[in-house]
């Protein structure tokens, strides 16, 4: 028998459900759900490709699930609607948990304006007594369309 950890189908399903919970939490403005997918000391990095207009205004590091949820509450507070679509995904076991990579397209609307983004969530996950949680996330935005003023205007 091998001592190498293996992700079974129930692990993969739980991780998929965790990532879906985050997307629905954002879109439904259920920030308690957003916080619940992260460990208390999770690190979340937002990284916009350098060529993207105003990308540096959205790049940065947030620590902790509650802080991520508070940041999302502030960022999405003036928006009329959002929709976060999850695409292709890979999940692999590691010595300390799992790694997931998930494609994302996010639609953000305010009035007649929009700001759509595409990129990838790169997650490190750990198994906790409450199930799988994200301990580290890097959101890499590789393209945008529309106006970042959707977020930046008062």
mmCIF file of C-alpha atoms in Angstrom:
data_model
loop_
_atom_site.group_PDB
_atom_site.id
_atom_site.type_symbol
_atom_site.label_atom_id
_atom_site.label_comp_id
_atom_site.label_asym_id
_atom_site.label_seq_id
_atom_site.Cartn_x
_atom_site.Cartn_y
_atom_site.Cartn_z
ATOM 1 C CA UNK A 1 0.000 0.000 0.000
ATOM 2 C CA UNK A 2 1.152 3.486 -0.792
ATOM 3 C CA UNK A 3 1.326 6.303 1.768
ATOM 4 C CA UNK A 4 0.698 8.846 -0.994
ATOM 5 C CA UNK A 5 -2.520 10.762 -0.257
ATOM 6 C CA UNK A 6 -5.251 10.426 -2.841
ATOM 7 C CA UNK A 7 -8.192 12.679 -3.638
ATOM 8 C CA UNK A 8 -11.304 10.582 -3.971
ATOM 9 C CA UNK A 9 -14.500 11.599 -5.738
ATOM 10 C CA UNK A 10 -16.025 12.969 -2.523
ATOM 11 C CA UNK A 11 -12.981 15.257 -2.041
ATOM 12 C CA UNK A 12 -13.256 16.523 -5.604
ATOM 13 C CA UNK A 13 -16.979 17.135 -5.172
ATOM 14 C CA UNK A 14 -16.435 18.981 -1.879
ATOM 15 C CA UNK A 15 -13.721 21.181 -3.425
ATOM 16 C CA UNK A 16 -15.923 21.932 -6.446
ATOM 17 C CA UNK A 17 -18.815 22.799 -4.120
ATOM 18 C CA UNK A 18 -16.526 25.044 -2.047
ATOM 19 C CA UNK A 19 -15.479 27.042 -5.119
ATOM 20 C CA UNK A 20 -19.085 27.274 -6.277
ATOM 21 C CA UNK A 21 -20.120 28.493 -2.810
ATOM 22 C CA UNK A 22 -17.660 31.374 -3.187
ATOM 23 C CA UNK A 23 -19.040 32.406 -6.597
ATOM 24 C CA UNK A 24 -22.667 32.233 -5.463
ATOM 25 C CA UNK A 25 -21.775 34.042 -2.243
ATOM 26 C CA UNK A 26 -20.370 36.969 -4.227
ATOM 27 C CA UNK A 27 -23.279 37.140 -6.643
ATOM 28 C CA UNK A 28 -25.921 36.850 -3.926
ATOM 29 C CA UNK A 29 -24.049 39.291 -1.653
ATOM 30 C CA UNK A 30 -23.894 36.589 1.011
ATOM 31 C CA UNK A 31 -20.572 37.628 2.476
ATOM 32 C CA UNK A 32 -20.762 35.137 5.357
ATOM 33 C CA UNK A 33 -20.664 32.408 2.682
ATOM 34 C CA UNK A 34 -17.720 34.147 1.025
ATOM 35 C CA UNK A 35 -15.775 34.170 4.308
ATOM 36 C CA UNK A 36 -16.684 30.541 5.040
ATOM 37 C CA UNK A 37 -14.645 29.098 2.166
ATOM 38 C CA UNK A 38 -11.336 30.413 3.551
ATOM 39 C CA UNK A 39 -9.206 29.550 6.536
ATOM 40 C CA UNK A 40 -8.927 32.282 9.172
ATOM 41 C CA UNK A 41 -5.383 33.093 8.028
ATOM 42 C CA UNK A 42 -5.900 32.618 4.274
ATOM 43 C CA UNK A 43 -3.907 34.830 1.932
ATOM 44 C CA UNK A 44 -5.666 36.119 -1.176
ATOM 45 C CA UNK A 45 -3.624 37.818 -3.900
ATOM 46 C CA UNK A 46 -5.313 39.700 -6.740
ATOM 47 C CA UNK A 47 -2.950 40.022 -9.686
ATOM 48 C CA UNK A 48 -3.906 41.916 -12.844
ATOM 49 C CA UNK A 49 -1.665 41.603 -15.905
ATOM 50 C CA UNK A 50 0.427 44.757 -16.176
ATOM 51 C CA UNK A 51 -1.039 45.859 -19.507
ATOM 52 C CA UNK A 52 -4.591 46.124 -18.122
ATOM 53 C CA UNK A 53 -5.929 49.665 -17.557
ATOM 54 C CA UNK A 54 -6.231 50.507 -13.846
ATOM 55 C CA UNK A 55 -5.249 46.935 -12.951
ATOM 56 C CA UNK A 56 -2.916 48.122 -10.199
ATOM 57 C CA UNK A 57 -5.953 49.593 -8.392
ATOM 58 C CA UNK A 58 -7.375 46.082 -8.009
ATOM 59 C CA UNK A 59 -4.132 44.213 -7.289
ATOM 60 C CA UNK A 60 -3.081 43.436 -3.740
ATOM 61 C CA UNK A 61 -3.040 41.041 -0.806
ATOM 62 C CA UNK A 62 -5.805 40.357 1.722
ATOM 63 C CA UNK A 63 -5.363 38.094 4.748
ATOM 64 C CA UNK A 64 -8.209 36.158 6.360
ATOM 65 C CA UNK A 65 -11.618 35.019 5.182
ATOM 66 C CA UNK A 66 -13.440 37.795 7.039
ATOM 67 C CA UNK A 67 -11.179 40.420 5.443
ATOM 68 C CA UNK A 68 -11.804 38.931 1.987
ATOM 69 C CA UNK A 69 -15.561 39.101 2.594
ATOM 70 C CA UNK A 70 -15.328 42.701 3.883
ATOM 71 C CA UNK A 71 -13.296 43.695 0.816
ATOM 72 C CA UNK A 72 -15.846 42.094 -1.494
ATOM 73 C CA UNK A 73 -18.663 43.873 0.348
ATOM 74 C CA UNK A 74 -16.939 47.225 -0.215
ATOM 75 C CA UNK A 75 -15.979 46.474 -3.824
ATOM 76 C CA UNK A 76 -19.400 45.199 -4.891
ATOM 77 C CA UNK A 77 -21.462 47.566 -2.745
ATOM 78 C CA UNK A 78 -22.270 50.003 -5.568
ATOM 79 C CA UNK A 79 -22.821 47.402 -8.277
ATOM 80 C CA UNK A 80 -26.247 46.492 -9.593
ATOM 81 C CA UNK A 81 -25.362 42.919 -10.527
ATOM 82 C CA UNK A 82 -22.511 40.447 -10.846
ATOM 83 C CA UNK A 83 -22.162 36.970 -12.239
ATOM 84 C CA UNK A 84 -19.093 34.813 -11.635
ATOM 85 C CA UNK A 85 -18.833 31.874 -14.022
ATOM 86 C CA UNK A 86 -16.466 29.010 -13.234
ATOM 87 C CA UNK A 87 -14.937 27.100 -16.142
ATOM 88 C CA UNK A 88 -12.379 24.372 -16.621
ATOM 89 C CA UNK A 89 -10.858 23.090 -13.402
ATOM 90 C CA UNK A 90 -8.027 20.848 -12.284
ATOM 91 C CA UNK A 91 -7.530 19.540 -8.754
ATOM 92 C CA UNK A 92 -4.397 17.757 -7.592
ATOM 93 C CA UNK A 93 -3.330 16.329 -4.248
ATOM 94 C CA UNK A 94 -0.252 17.755 -2.504
ATOM 95 C CA UNK A 95 1.699 16.788 0.600
ATOM 96 C CA UNK A 96 -0.262 19.365 2.611
ATOM 97 C CA UNK A 97 -3.694 19.263 0.965
ATOM 98 C CA UNK A 98 -4.706 20.042 -2.590
ATOM 99 C CA UNK A 99 -4.174 22.552 -5.382
ATOM 100 C CA UNK A 100 -6.966 23.706 -7.666
ATOM 101 C CA UNK A 101 -6.848 25.845 -10.768
ATOM 102 C CA UNK A 102 -10.180 27.189 -12.020
ATOM 103 C CA UNK A 103 -10.913 29.432 -14.981
ATOM 104 C CA UNK A 104 -13.211 32.370 -14.201
ATOM 105 C CA UNK A 105 -15.217 34.930 -16.141
ATOM 106 C CA UNK A 106 -16.797 37.635 -13.989
ATOM 107 C CA UNK A 107 -19.440 40.117 -15.152
ATOM 108 C CA UNK A 108 -19.877 43.346 -13.154
ATOM 109 C CA UNK A 109 -22.686 45.797 -13.974
ATOM 110 C CA UNK A 110 -23.628 49.241 -12.740
ATOM 111 C CA UNK A 111 -26.239 51.263 -14.571
ATOM 112 C CA UNK A 112 -25.570 50.865 -18.297
ATOM 113 C CA UNK A 113 -21.849 50.226 -17.804
ATOM 114 C CA UNK A 114 -19.993 46.961 -17.358
ATOM 115 C CA UNK A 115 -16.585 45.639 -16.431
ATOM 116 C CA UNK A 116 -15.986 42.013 -17.351
ATOM 117 C CA UNK A 117 -12.868 40.107 -16.331
ATOM 118 C CA UNK A 118 -11.363 36.752 -17.185
ATOM 119 C CA UNK A 119 -8.637 34.829 -15.477
ATOM 120 C CA UNK A 120 -7.837 31.969 -13.149
ATOM 121 C CA UNK A 121 -8.218 31.173 -9.462
ATOM 122 C CA UNK A 122 -5.126 29.298 -8.274
ATOM 123 C CA UNK A 123 -5.945 27.817 -4.879
ATOM 124 C CA UNK A 124 -4.112 25.933 -2.154
ATOM 125 C CA UNK A 125 -6.614 23.988 -0.079
ATOM 126 C CA UNK A 126 -6.375 22.269 3.282
ATOM 127 C CA UNK A 127 -8.662 19.758 4.927
ATOM 128 C CA UNK A 128 -10.009 21.144 8.217
ATOM 129 C CA UNK A 129 -12.412 19.684 10.791
ATOM 130 C CA UNK A 130 -15.124 21.636 8.893
ATOM 131 C CA UNK A 131 -14.078 20.268 5.490
ATOM 132 C CA UNK A 132 -11.888 21.637 2.717
ATOM 133 C CA UNK A 133 -10.969 25.340 2.918
ATOM 134 C CA UNK A 134 -8.865 27.690 0.793
ATOM 135 C CA UNK A 135 -5.649 28.633 2.586
ATOM 136 C CA UNK A 136 -4.133 30.621 -0.275
ATOM 137 C CA UNK A 137 -5.682 32.028 -3.448
ATOM 138 C CA UNK A 138 -4.154 33.913 -6.324
ATOM 139 C CA UNK A 139 -6.647 35.484 -8.708
ATOM 140 C CA UNK A 140 -4.807 36.122 -11.971
ATOM 141 C CA UNK A 141 -6.790 38.420 -14.248
ATOM 142 C CA UNK A 142 -5.599 38.109 -17.842
ATOM 143 C CA UNK A 143 -8.220 40.156 -19.701
ATOM 144 C CA UNK A 144 -10.884 42.775 -19.134
ATOM 145 C CA UNK A 145 -13.501 44.541 -21.205
ATOM 146 C CA UNK A 146 -15.598 47.560 -20.347
ATOM 147 C CA UNK A 147 -14.788 50.267 -17.859
ATOM 148 C CA UNK A 148 -13.110 49.855 -14.469
ATOM 149 C CA UNK A 149 -15.068 52.986 -13.514
ATOM 150 C CA UNK A 150 -17.915 50.577 -12.742
ATOM 151 C CA UNK A 151 -15.969 49.954 -9.528
ATOM 152 C CA UNK A 152 -14.035 53.175 -9.163
ATOM 153 C CA UNK A 153 -16.767 55.816 -9.600
ATOM 154 C CA UNK A 154 -18.459 57.009 -6.390
#
